[in-house]
PDB file of C-alpha atoms in Angstrom:
ATOM      1  CA  MET A 793     168.726 154.716  83.548  1.00  0.00           C
ATOM      2  CA  LYS A 794     166.429 157.020  81.611  1.00  0.00           C
ATOM      3  CA  THR A 795     167.599 158.975  78.577  1.00  0.00           C
ATOM      4  CA  ASN A 796     168.617 162.510  79.425  1.00  0.00           C
ATOM      5  CA  ARG A 797     166.203 164.778  77.533  1.00  0.00           C
ATOM      6  CA  LYS A 798     168.875 167.401  76.959  1.00  0.00           C
ATOM      7  CA  GLU A 799     171.218 164.803  75.467  1.00  0.00           C
ATOM      8  CA  LEU A 800     168.398 163.429  73.301  1.00  0.00           C
ATOM      9  CA  PHE A 801     167.620 166.946  72.058  1.00  0.00           C
ATOM     10  CA  LEU A 802     171.294 167.542  71.250  1.00  0.00           C
ATOM     11  CA  THR A 803     171.763 164.237  69.397  1.00  0.00           C
ATOM     12  CA  THR A 804     168.633 164.856  67.329  1.00  0.00           C
ATOM     13  CA  LEU A 805     169.710 168.423  66.584  1.00  0.00           C
ATOM     14  CA  VAL A 806     173.153 167.287  65.438  1.00  0.00           C
ATOM     15  CA  CYS A 807     171.548 164.633  63.219  1.00  0.00           C
ATOM     16  CA  LEU A 808     169.570 167.411  61.516  1.00  0.00           C
ATOM     17  CA  LEU A 809     172.458 169.892  61.125  1.00  0.00           C
ATOM     18  CA  PRO A 810     173.248 168.722  57.552  1.00  0.00           C
ATOM     19  CA  MET A 811     169.747 169.927  56.615  1.00  0.00           C
ATOM     20  CA  ALA A 812     170.682 173.503  57.555  1.00  0.00           C
ATOM     21  CA  ALA A 813     174.010 173.272  55.740  1.00  0.00           C
ATOM     22  CA  GLY A 814     172.288 171.796  52.687  1.00  0.00           C
ATOM     23  CA  ALA A 815     169.622 174.482  52.681  1.00  0.00           C
ATOM     24  CA  ALA A 816     172.299 177.197  52.782  1.00  0.00           C
ATOM     25  CA  VAL A 817     173.958 175.894  49.586  1.00  0.00           C
ATOM     26  CA  TYR A 818     170.855 174.349  48.028  1.00  0.00           C
ATOM     27  CA  HIS A 819     170.954 176.532  44.896  1.00  0.00           C
ATOM     28  CA  ARG A 820     174.545 175.444  44.215  1.00  0.00           C
ATOM     29  CA  LEU A 821     173.837 171.702  44.377  1.00  0.00           C
ATOM     30  CA  PRO A 822     173.029 169.552  41.326  1.00  0.00           C
ATOM     31  CA  GLU A 823     169.498 168.240  40.774  1.00  0.00           C
ATOM     32  CA  THR A 824     170.764 164.673  41.269  1.00  0.00           C
ATOM     33  CA  MET A 825     173.352 164.055  43.983  1.00  0.00           C
ATOM     34  CA  ALA A 826     175.707 161.160  44.681  1.00  0.00           C
ATOM     35  CA  THR A 827     174.808 159.470  47.971  1.00  0.00           C
ATOM     36  CA  HIS A 828     176.678 156.177  47.736  1.00  0.00           C
ATOM     37  CA  TRP A 829     180.235 155.307  46.760  1.00  0.00           C
ATOM     38  CA  GLY A 830     182.068 152.082  45.981  1.00  0.00           C
ATOM     39  CA  THR A 831     185.255 150.917  47.660  1.00  0.00           C
ATOM     40  CA  ASP A 832     187.247 152.626  44.910  1.00  0.00           C
ATOM     41  CA  GLY A 833     185.729 155.973  45.845  1.00  0.00           C
ATOM     42  CA  ALA A 834     183.598 156.219  42.693  1.00  0.00           C
ATOM     43  CA  ALA A 835     179.943 157.222  43.108  1.00  0.00           C
ATOM     44  CA  ASN A 836     177.503 154.406  42.326  1.00  0.00           C
ATOM     45  CA  GLY A 837     174.242 155.649  43.857  1.00  0.00           C
ATOM     46  CA  TRP A 838     172.312 158.890  43.448  1.00  0.00           C
ATOM     47  CA  MET A 839     169.241 160.631  44.860  1.00  0.00           C
ATOM     48  CA  PRO A 840     167.242 163.756  43.982  1.00  0.00           C
ATOM     49  CA  ARG A 841     168.654 166.892  45.593  1.00  0.00           C
ATOM     50  CA  ALA A 842     165.749 167.387  48.020  1.00  0.00           C
ATOM     51  CA  ALA A 843     165.954 163.793  49.259  1.00  0.00           C
ATOM     52  CA  ALA A 844     169.733 163.960  49.728  1.00  0.00           C
ATOM     53  CA  VAL A 845     169.582 167.260  51.622  1.00  0.00           C
ATOM     54  CA  PHE A 846     166.491 166.705  53.764  1.00  0.00           C
ATOM     55  CA  ALA A 847     165.389 163.058  53.770  1.00  0.00           C
ATOM     56  CA  LEU A 848     168.711 161.434  54.718  1.00  0.00           C
ATOM     57  CA  PRO A 849     169.324 163.514  57.876  1.00  0.00           C
ATOM     58  CA  ALA A 850     165.669 163.054  58.855  1.00  0.00           C
ATOM     59  CA  LEU A 851     165.992 159.277  58.461  1.00  0.00           C
ATOM     60  CA  ILE A 852     169.139 159.166  60.598  1.00  0.00           C
ATOM     61  CA  ALA A 853     167.442 161.334  63.247  1.00  0.00           C
ATOM     62  CA  ALA A 854     164.500 158.915  63.273  1.00  0.00           C
ATOM     63  CA  ILE A 855     166.896 155.994  63.797  1.00  0.00           C
ATOM     64  CA  ASP A 856     168.523 157.892  66.665  1.00  0.00           C
ATOM     65  CA  LEU A 857     165.126 158.471  68.316  1.00  0.00           C
ATOM     66  CA  PHE A 858     164.203 154.798  67.852  1.00  0.00           C
ATOM     67  CA  CYS A 859     167.475 153.670  69.485  1.00  0.00           C
ATOM     68  CA  CYS A 860     166.834 155.906  72.485  1.00  0.00           C
ATOM     69  CA  TRP A 861     163.243 154.671  72.727  1.00  0.00           C
ATOM     70  CA  ALA A 862     164.407 151.032  72.608  1.00  0.00           C
ATOM     71  CA  MET A 863     167.038 151.592  75.309  1.00  0.00           C
ATOM     72  CA  ASP A 864     164.494 153.305  77.560  1.00  0.00           C
ATOM     73  CA  ARG A 865     162.115 150.342  77.233  1.00  0.00           C
ATOM     74  CA  ASP A 866     164.814 147.767  77.992  1.00  0.00           C
ATOM     75  CA  PRO A 867     163.779 145.913  81.181  1.00  0.00           C
ATOM     76  CA  ARG A 868     167.482 145.574  82.094  1.00  0.00           C
ATOM     77  CA  LYS A 869     168.436 149.157  81.257  1.00  0.00           C
ATOM     78  CA  GLU A 870     169.998 149.653  84.692  1.00  0.00           C
ATOM     79  CA  ASN A 871     172.688 147.147  83.653  1.00  0.00           C
ATOM     80  CA  MET A 872     173.777 149.171  80.628  1.00  0.00           C
ATOM     81  CA  SER A 873     177.255 150.625  80.480  1.00  0.00           C
ATOM     82  CA  THR A 874     176.838 154.405  80.639  1.00  0.00           C
ATOM     83  CA  ALA A 875     179.669 154.842  78.156  1.00  0.00           C
ATOM     84  CA  LEU A 876     178.270 152.308  75.679  1.00  0.00           C
ATOM     85  CA  ARG A 877     174.841 153.905  75.950  1.00  0.00           C
ATOM     86  CA  SER A 878     176.326 157.318  75.131  1.00  0.00           C
ATOM     87  CA  ILE A 879     178.297 155.848  72.227  1.00  0.00           C
ATOM     88  CA  THR A 880     175.068 154.385  70.846  1.00  0.00           C
ATOM     89  CA  MET A 881     173.259 157.714  71.192  1.00  0.00           C
ATOM     90  CA  TRP A 882     176.032 159.700  69.506  1.00  0.00           C
ATOM     91  CA  SER A 883     176.759 157.223  66.705  1.00  0.00           C
ATOM     92  CA  CYS A 884     173.804 158.435  64.628  1.00  0.00           C
ATOM     93  CA  PRO A 885     174.814 162.114  64.895  1.00  0.00           C
ATOM     94  CA  ALA A 886     178.362 161.163  63.894  1.00  0.00           C
ATOM     95  CA  VAL A 887     177.074 159.208  60.888  1.00  0.00           C
ATOM     96  CA  SER A 888     174.776 162.077  59.911  1.00  0.00           C
ATOM     97  CA  LEU A 889     177.600 164.623  60.047  1.00  0.00           C
ATOM     98  CA  LEU A 890     179.936 162.346  58.096  1.00  0.00           C
ATOM     99  CA  CYS A 891     177.355 161.486  55.416  1.00  0.00           C
ATOM    100  CA  GLY A 892     176.180 165.081  55.200  1.00  0.00           C
ATOM    101  CA  THR A 893     179.718 166.403  54.786  1.00  0.00           C
ATOM    102  CA  ILE A 894     180.568 163.856  52.106  1.00  0.00           C
ATOM    103  CA  THR A 895     177.292 164.253  50.217  1.00  0.00           C
ATOM    104  CA  LEU A 896     177.271 168.059  50.253  1.00  0.00           C
ATOM    105  CA  GLY A 897     180.991 168.300  49.566  1.00  0.00           C
ATOM    106  CA  ALA A 898     180.729 165.974  46.587  1.00  0.00           C
ATOM    107  CA  GLY A 899     177.663 167.885  45.359  1.00  0.00           C
ATOM    108  CA  LEU A 900     179.675 171.112  45.455  1.00  0.00           C
ATOM    109  CA  GLY A 901     182.448 169.498  43.427  1.00  0.00           C
ATOM    110  CA  TYR A 902     185.017 168.784  46.128  1.00  0.00           C
ATOM    111  CA  GLU A 903     187.084 165.582  46.291  1.00  0.00           C
ATOM    112  CA  MET A 904     185.902 163.871  49.493  1.00  0.00           C
ATOM    113  CA  HIS A 905     188.288 160.847  49.565  1.00  0.00           C
ATOM    114  CA  VAL A 906     185.440 158.523  50.538  1.00  0.00           C
ATOM    115  CA  SER A 907     187.556 155.383  50.134  1.00  0.00           C
ATOM    116  CA  THR A 908     189.791 156.617  52.969  1.00  0.00           C
ATOM    117  CA  VAL A 909     187.368 158.496  55.215  1.00  0.00           C
ATOM    118  CA  ALA A 910     184.692 155.783  55.419  1.00  0.00           C
ATOM    119  CA  PRO A 911     186.936 152.868  56.532  1.00  0.00           C
ATOM    120  CA  LEU A 912     188.743 155.146  58.980  1.00  0.00           C
ATOM    121  CA  PHE A 913     185.397 156.018  60.553  1.00  0.00           C
ATOM    122  CA  VAL A 914     184.416 152.332  60.733  1.00  0.00           C
ATOM    123  CA  GLY A 915     187.769 151.470  62.287  1.00  0.00           C
ATOM    124  CA  ILE A 916     187.419 154.136  64.976  1.00  0.00           C
ATOM    125  CA  LEU A 917     183.868 152.971  65.706  1.00  0.00           C
ATOM    126  CA  PHE A 918     185.037 149.369  66.118  1.00  0.00           C
ATOM    127  CA  LEU A 919     187.855 150.501  68.402  1.00  0.00           C
ATOM    128  CA  VAL A 920     185.638 152.595  70.654  1.00  0.00           C
ATOM    129  CA  ILE A 921     182.782 150.095  70.908  1.00  0.00           C
ATOM    130  CA  GLY A 922     185.175 147.167  71.367  1.00  0.00           C
ATOM    131  CA  ASN A 923     186.839 148.949  74.264  1.00  0.00           C
ATOM    132  CA  TYR A 924     183.563 149.168  76.200  1.00  0.00           C
ATOM    133  CA  LEU A 925     181.831 145.914  75.221  1.00  0.00           C
ATOM    134  CA  PRO A 926     183.509 143.831  77.967  1.00  0.00           C
ATOM    135  CA  LYS A 927     182.215 146.301  80.572  1.00  0.00           C
ATOM    136  CA  THR A 928     178.523 146.090  79.701  1.00  0.00           C
ATOM    137  CA  LYS A 929     176.188 143.810  81.612  1.00  0.00           C
ATOM    138  CA  GLN A 930     173.248 141.764  80.371  1.00  0.00           C
ATOM    139  CA  SER A 931     170.822 143.895  78.387  1.00  0.00           C
ATOM    140  CA  ASP A 932     168.020 143.299  75.906  1.00  0.00           C
ATOM    141  CA  THR A 933     169.185 146.228  73.762  1.00  0.00           C
ATOM    142  CA  LEU A 934     172.986 146.585  73.827  1.00  0.00           C
ATOM    143  CA  GLY A 935     175.487 143.801  73.318  1.00  0.00           C
ATOM    144  CA  ILE A 936     175.407 140.248  71.921  1.00  0.00           C
ATOM    145  CA  ARG A 937     171.800 139.323  72.665  1.00  0.00           C
ATOM    146  CA  LEU A 938     171.425 135.566  72.237  1.00  0.00           C
ATOM    147  CA  PRO A 939     169.227 133.162  74.239  1.00  0.00           C
ATOM    148  CA  TRP A 940     172.263 131.695  75.989  1.00  0.00           C
ATOM    149  CA  THR A 941     174.017 135.019  76.702  1.00  0.00           C
ATOM    150  CA  LEU A 942     170.821 136.432  78.189  1.00  0.00           C
ATOM    151  CA  SER A 943     170.239 133.346  80.327  1.00  0.00           C
ATOM    152  CA  SER A 944     173.795 133.020  81.644  1.00  0.00           C
ATOM    153  CA  GLU A 945     175.780 135.913  83.084  1.00  0.00           C
ATOM    154  CA  GLU A 946     179.066 134.022  82.723  1.00  0.00           C
ATOM    155  CA  ASN A 947     178.323 133.278  79.065  1.00  0.00           C
ATOM    156  CA  TRP A 948     177.522 136.957  78.515  1.00  0.00           C
ATOM    157  CA  ASP A 949     180.713 138.153  80.229  1.00  0.00           C
ATOM    158  CA  ARG A 950     183.049 135.721  78.472  1.00  0.00           C
ATOM    159  CA  THR A 951     181.453 136.333  75.079  1.00  0.00           C
ATOM    160  CA  HIS A 952     181.768 140.092  75.452  1.00  0.00           C
ATOM    161  CA  ARG A 953     185.388 139.893  76.600  1.00  0.00           C
ATOM    162  CA  LEU A 954     186.247 138.020  73.395  1.00  0.00           C
ATOM    163  CA  THR A 955     184.113 140.350  71.287  1.00  0.00           C
ATOM    164  CA  GLY A 956     185.787 143.412  72.756  1.00  0.00           C
ATOM    165  CA  PHE A 957     189.236 142.007  71.941  1.00  0.00           C
ATOM    166  CA  LEU A 958     188.206 141.106  68.377  1.00  0.00           C
ATOM    167  CA  TRP A 959     186.580 144.470  67.713  1.00  0.00           C
ATOM    168  CA  VAL A 960     189.567 146.427  68.995  1.00  0.00           C
ATOM    169  CA  ALA A 961     191.885 144.257  66.854  1.00  0.00           C
ATOM    170  CA  ALA A 962     189.626 144.695  63.814  1.00  0.00           C
ATOM    171  CA  GLY A 963     189.470 148.458  64.400  1.00  0.00           C
ATOM    172  CA  LEU A 964     193.257 148.720  64.552  1.00  0.00           C
ATOM    173  CA  LEU A 965     193.570 146.691  61.345  1.00  0.00           C
ATOM    174  CA  PHE A 966     191.042 148.953  59.638  1.00  0.00           C
ATOM    175  CA  LEU A 967     193.083 152.017  60.556  1.00  0.00           C
ATOM    176  CA  VAL A 968     196.477 150.568  59.649  1.00  0.00           C
ATOM    177  CA  LEU A 969     195.371 149.027  56.345  1.00  0.00           C
ATOM    178  CA  THR A 970     193.495 152.168  55.330  1.00  0.00           C
ATOM    179  CA  LEU A 971     196.371 154.506  56.129  1.00  0.00           C
ATOM    180  CA  LEU A 972     198.740 152.212  54.199  1.00  0.00           C
ATOM    181  CA  HIS A 973     196.234 151.983  51.311  1.00  0.00           C
ATOM    182  CA  LEU A 974     196.293 148.179  51.522  1.00  0.00           C
ATOM    183  CA  TRP A 975     192.647 147.424  52.181  1.00  0.00           C
ATOM    184  CA  ASN A 976     189.969 146.307  49.723  1.00  0.00           C
ATOM    185  CA  ALA A 977     186.280 145.383  49.850  1.00  0.00           C
ATOM    186  CA  TRP A 978     186.917 141.679  50.441  1.00  0.00           C
ATOM    187  CA  LEU A 979     189.313 142.342  53.293  1.00  0.00           C
ATOM    188  CA  LEU A 980     186.948 144.860  54.844  1.00  0.00           C
ATOM    189  CA  SER A 981     184.011 142.456  54.613  1.00  0.00           C
ATOM    190  CA  GLY A 982     186.108 139.574  55.936  1.00  0.00           C
ATOM    191  CA  LEU A 983     187.146 141.515  59.034  1.00  0.00           C
ATOM    192  CA  ILE A 984     183.544 142.499  59.772  1.00  0.00           C
ATOM    193  CA  VAL A 985     182.289 138.933  59.289  1.00  0.00           C
ATOM    194  CA  LEU A 986     184.993 137.433  61.517  1.00  0.00           C
ATOM    195  CA  ALA A 987     184.535 140.038  64.261  1.00  0.00           C
ATOM    196  CA  THR A 988     180.785 139.393  64.181  1.00  0.00           C
ATOM    197  CA  LEU A 989     180.507 135.631  63.723  1.00  0.00           C
ATOM    198  CA  LEU A 990     183.353 134.359  65.912  1.00  0.00           C
ATOM    199  CA  PRO A 991     181.726 135.641  69.136  1.00  0.00           C
ATOM    200  CA  LEU A 992     178.445 133.982  68.138  1.00  0.00           C
ATOM    201  CA  PHE A 993     180.107 130.598  67.641  1.00  0.00           C
ATOM    202  CA  TYR A 994     182.117 131.028  70.843  1.00  0.00           C
ATOM    203  CA  SER A 995     178.984 131.889  72.796  1.00  0.00           C
ATOM    204  CA  TYR A 996     177.201 128.806  71.451  1.00  0.00           C
ATOM    205  CA  TYR A 997     180.271 126.687  72.266  1.00  0.00           C
ATOM    206  CA  LEU A 998     180.103 127.907  75.874  1.00  0.00           C
ATOM    207  CA  HIS A 999     176.394 127.157  75.943  1.00  0.00           C
ATOM    208  CA  ARG A1000     176.998 123.587  74.772  1.00  0.00           C
ATOM    209  CA  LYS A1001     179.502 123.216  77.633  1.00  0.00           C
ATOM    210  CA  GLY A1002     176.833 124.244  80.101  1.00  0.00           C
ATOM    211  CA  ILE A1003     178.116 127.791  80.648  1.00  0.00           C
TER     212      ILE A1003
END
């Protein structure tokens, strides 16, 4: 399954769109721009205006191109879920648009509600990816790539079924807790750690059982 050149062109173009928006309002932006925010929504990281407007979208576009290159070189690429592959390709454009909107909006003096928008985006991403993880087959690029998942199809399938369930559950919790304004950095980090580490331990447990 080779990357569609039209889709690759579109994802790269979307990654770079914040450059055009930034250039259009460049003279209205401050010399130093906020590019990172804490869980309370307060800015705690800054970059020069040129870097924020041009370098960040370019970096995300480069990551997008690298992901597509890696998927194309995967010896098991025919096993990849078409949906999960598309999600991977369009994640970088989505991140670029989100970061560009927040960075430019904040630079222009608007309240961007980062402490709500960011966890909502993460929650939606977990939900979408978790929904398709159980449907992907063994791959060297997408999925939980461990020695024992790659050597055993049953281990791979069972690990990804659990991971999909955990990621969907974590995504729903992200959304609910964020909308109710109940989440904090520790809770957010704990959900990510659990959703990431539990499948690894489960996969190793299956491996020890000979699966």
